[in-house]
Each structure stands twice: as C-alpha cells, then as structure tokens.
Backbone as numpy.savetxt, mean C-alpha at the origin, in Angstrom:
# Nx Ny Nz CAx CAy CAz Cx Cy Cz
-4.43 -13.38 0.09 -3.06 -13.04 0.10 -2.35 -13.88 1.14
-1.21 -14.41 0.82 -0.48 -15.19 1.69 0.49 -14.28 2.51
0.83 -14.76 3.68 1.79 -14.03 4.52 3.18 -14.23 3.99
4.04 -13.29 4.36 5.43 -13.29 3.93 6.33 -14.06 4.89
5.71 -14.83 5.78 6.51 -15.55 6.80 6.85 -16.95 6.35
7.22 -17.08 5.07 7.63 -18.37 4.60 6.58 -19.13 3.84
5.30 -18.62 3.90 4.26 -19.26 3.18 3.81 -18.48 1.96
4.66 -17.58 1.49 4.28 -16.75 0.36 4.89 -15.37 0.46
4.48 -14.46 -0.36 5.09 -13.16 -0.39 4.08 -12.06 -0.39
3.46 -11.79 0.77 2.49 -10.73 0.83 3.14 -9.32 0.93
3.06 -8.55 -0.14 3.65 -7.22 -0.18 2.59 -6.17 -0.01
2.75 -5.28 0.97 1.76 -4.27 1.27 2.42 -2.90 1.27
1.72 -1.94 0.63 2.14 -0.51 0.62 1.16 0.23 1.53
1.66 0.96 2.49 0.84 1.84 3.34 1.11 3.26 2.98
0.08 4.00 2.62 0.17 5.40 2.18 -0.70 6.29 3.07
-0.03 7.22 3.73 -0.80 8.23 4.52 0.16 9.35 4.89
-0.31 10.57 4.97 0.49 11.69 5.29 0.65 11.88 6.80
-0.07 11.09 7.58 0.13 11.11 9.05 1.12 10.03 9.45
2.31 10.44 9.82 3.37 9.52 10.16 3.02 8.50 11.19
2.25 8.91 12.22 1.88 7.98 13.28 0.97 6.88 12.81
0.12 7.20 11.85 -0.80 6.19 11.26 0.03 5.16 10.42
0.93 5.69 9.64 1.78 4.81 8.83 2.61 3.91 9.71
3.16 4.47 10.76 3.98 3.65 11.70 3.19 2.56 12.37
2.01 2.87 12.83 1.13 1.90 13.52 0.74 0.78 12.60
0.24 1.16 11.42 -0.26 0.14 10.47 0.95 -0.73 9.97
2.01 -0.06 9.60 3.16 -0.80 9.03 3.77 -1.74 10.09
3.87 -1.31 11.30 4.41 -2.11 12.41 3.51 -3.38 12.61
2.25 -3.16 12.65 1.32 -4.28 12.89 1.42 -5.31 11.76
1.50 -4.82 10.52 1.59 -5.74 9.35 2.90 -6.45 9.32
4.01 -5.75 9.69 5.28 -6.44 9.75 5.33 -7.50 10.82
4.69 -7.15 11.95 4.62 -8.16 13.01 3.92 -9.44 12.59
2.95 -9.32 11.66 2.20 -10.44 11.14 2.98 -11.14 9.96
4.13 -10.62 9.60 4.98 -11.26 8.58 4.94 -10.72 7.22
4.27 -9.61 7.00 4.15 -9.05 5.69 5.34 -8.19 5.36
5.65 -8.08 4.07 6.74 -7.22 3.58 6.08 -5.89 3.28
6.44 -4.87 4.03 5.71 -3.59 3.96 6.63 -2.44 3.49
6.09 -1.62 2.64 6.77 -0.38 2.27 5.79 0.76 2.65
6.39 1.97 2.70 5.58 3.17 3.15 5.75 4.31 2.20
4.72 5.16 2.15 4.79 6.43 1.36 3.96 7.42 2.11
4.40 8.70 2.04 3.66 9.74 2.74 2.89 10.67 1.83
2.94 10.41 0.49 2.12 11.22 -0.46 1.86 10.35 -1.69
1.02 10.88 -2.56 0.60 10.13 -3.73 1.72 9.93 -4.74
2.51 10.90 -5.01 3.61 10.79 -5.94 4.62 9.72 -5.48
5.00 9.78 -4.23 5.89 8.70 -3.74 5.24 7.32 -3.84
3.93 7.28 -3.56 3.19 6.02 -3.68 3.28 5.39 -5.03
3.11 6.23 -6.03 3.14 5.72 -7.42 4.52 5.15 -7.72
5.58 5.82 -7.24 6.92 5.33 -7.43 7.16 3.98 -6.77
6.69 3.86 -5.54 6.82 2.64 -4.81 6.04 1.51 -5.50
4.81 1.78 -5.99 4.05 0.78 -6.74 4.87 0.29 -7.94
5.47 1.16 -8.64 6.23 0.82 -9.83 7.39 -0.13 -9.49
8.12 0.15 -8.40 9.27 -0.58 -8.03 9.03 -1.84 -7.15
7.95 -1.76 -6.28 7.73 -2.77 -5.28 6.63 -3.77 -5.73
5.71 -3.32 -6.59 4.57 -4.11 -7.04 3.82 -4.79 -5.89
3.17 -3.99 -5.01 2.50 -4.56 -3.88 1.26 -5.36 -4.27
0.97 -6.30 -3.37 -0.26 -7.12 -3.51 -1.50 -6.35 -3.01
-1.25 -5.43 -2.09 -2.30 -4.65 -1.46 -1.82 -3.26 -1.09
-2.68 -2.29 -1.27 -2.33 -0.90 -0.89 -3.34 -0.38 0.15
-2.80 0.04 1.32 -3.65 0.67 2.32 -3.47 2.16 2.05
-4.54 2.79 1.56 -4.40 4.15 0.97 -5.33 5.16 1.64
-4.71 6.23 2.10 -5.49 7.37 2.63 -6.15 8.08 1.43
-7.41 8.51 1.59 -8.10 9.17 0.49 -7.74 10.65 0.40
-7.31 11.24 1.50 -7.03 12.70 1.52 -5.48 12.93 1.72
-4.75 12.84 0.63 -3.33 13.06 0.67 -3.04 14.55 0.29
-1.88 15.04 0.66 -1.58 16.46 0.37 -1.37 16.84 -1.08
-0.93 15.93 -1.91 -0.57 16.24 -3.31 -1.61 15.69 -4.32
-1.98 14.45 -4.16 -2.93 13.83 -5.06 -3.94 13.08 -4.17
-5.24 13.21 -4.54 -6.24 12.46 -3.77 -6.03 10.98 -3.95
-6.34 10.21 -2.89 -6.16 8.78 -2.93 -6.80 8.10 -4.12
-8.01 8.55 -4.51 -8.71 7.92 -5.64 -7.90 8.16 -6.91
-7.18 9.30 -7.02 -6.41 9.56 -8.21 -5.12 8.71 -8.20
-4.62 8.35 -7.06 -3.46 7.50 -7.00 -3.83 6.10 -7.49
-5.05 5.62 -7.15 -5.47 4.30 -7.57 -5.82 4.18 -9.06
-6.26 5.25 -9.68 -6.71 5.16 -11.09 -5.66 4.69 -12.08
-4.42 5.20 -12.01 -3.44 4.68 -13.06 -2.86 3.36 -12.75
-3.16 2.73 -11.61 -2.55 1.45 -11.27 -3.01 0.36 -12.24
-2.02 -0.49 -12.58 -2.47 -1.59 -13.49 -3.37 -2.57 -12.75
-4.35 -3.03 -13.46 -5.26 -4.01 -12.94 -4.67 -5.39 -13.12
-4.65 -6.15 -12.03 -4.08 -7.52 -12.10 -5.14 -8.57 -11.94
-5.00 -9.65 -12.49 -5.94 -10.74 -12.39 -6.19 -11.04 -10.93
-7.43 -11.16 -10.54 -7.77 -11.50 -9.19 -7.93 -10.27 -8.30
-7.73 -9.09 -8.90 -7.78 -7.84 -8.16 -9.27 -7.40 -8.02
-9.77 -7.19 -6.84 -11.17 -6.90 -6.68 -11.43 -5.36 -6.70
-10.42 -4.57 -6.84 -10.61 -3.09 -6.86 -10.69 -2.49 -5.47
-10.98 -1.25 -5.43 -11.06 -0.48 -4.17 -12.19 -1.00 -3.30
-11.92 -1.04 -2.02 -12.98 -1.41 -1.04 -13.23 -0.26 -0.11
-14.41 0.10 0.10 -14.74 1.22 0.99 -15.16 0.90 2.34
C-alpha cells in the first residue's frame, strides 16, 4: 500500500469501540500520511466501507453490535487482497 503523502492514496479504516484506541491508531496513521476514517461499531464500519472503499481495515474482533469477523465476511474481495491477518 502506498502512502497518501503524494505517492499514492492509502485509505485506512480504523474500527474499535474503545475511543482512545481509535484516536491513537488513527493519529499515528495520519501522521504517516494515510487518509483515515474511523468507526466505533460494526454497522458504522460497513457504511464507511461502502462509501470510503478503504485499502486496509484495522478491525477490533469484539465489537458491541457485530463481531469483527462478521464485519469482514460481507466485504467484497479485491484483487491483491490477502484476507484477514491474525
């Protein structure tokens, strides 16, 4: 994935119900030049995916409404996508 600092468009979605975690991860990624969106639950994450089309999703497995694994299942598979990494 290329950085969004002029050498490409790295879009990252950060999903976690712990606001402090989202803030820390998103801030660090933005500092590195990535275009970052945030979601605090699975339903919101699916909406952001539809509108933002991220290159990468940093996803909490234990969300309050939908488990992280369930959020990933309906996502479209794109060429070059390696799937979930544990």
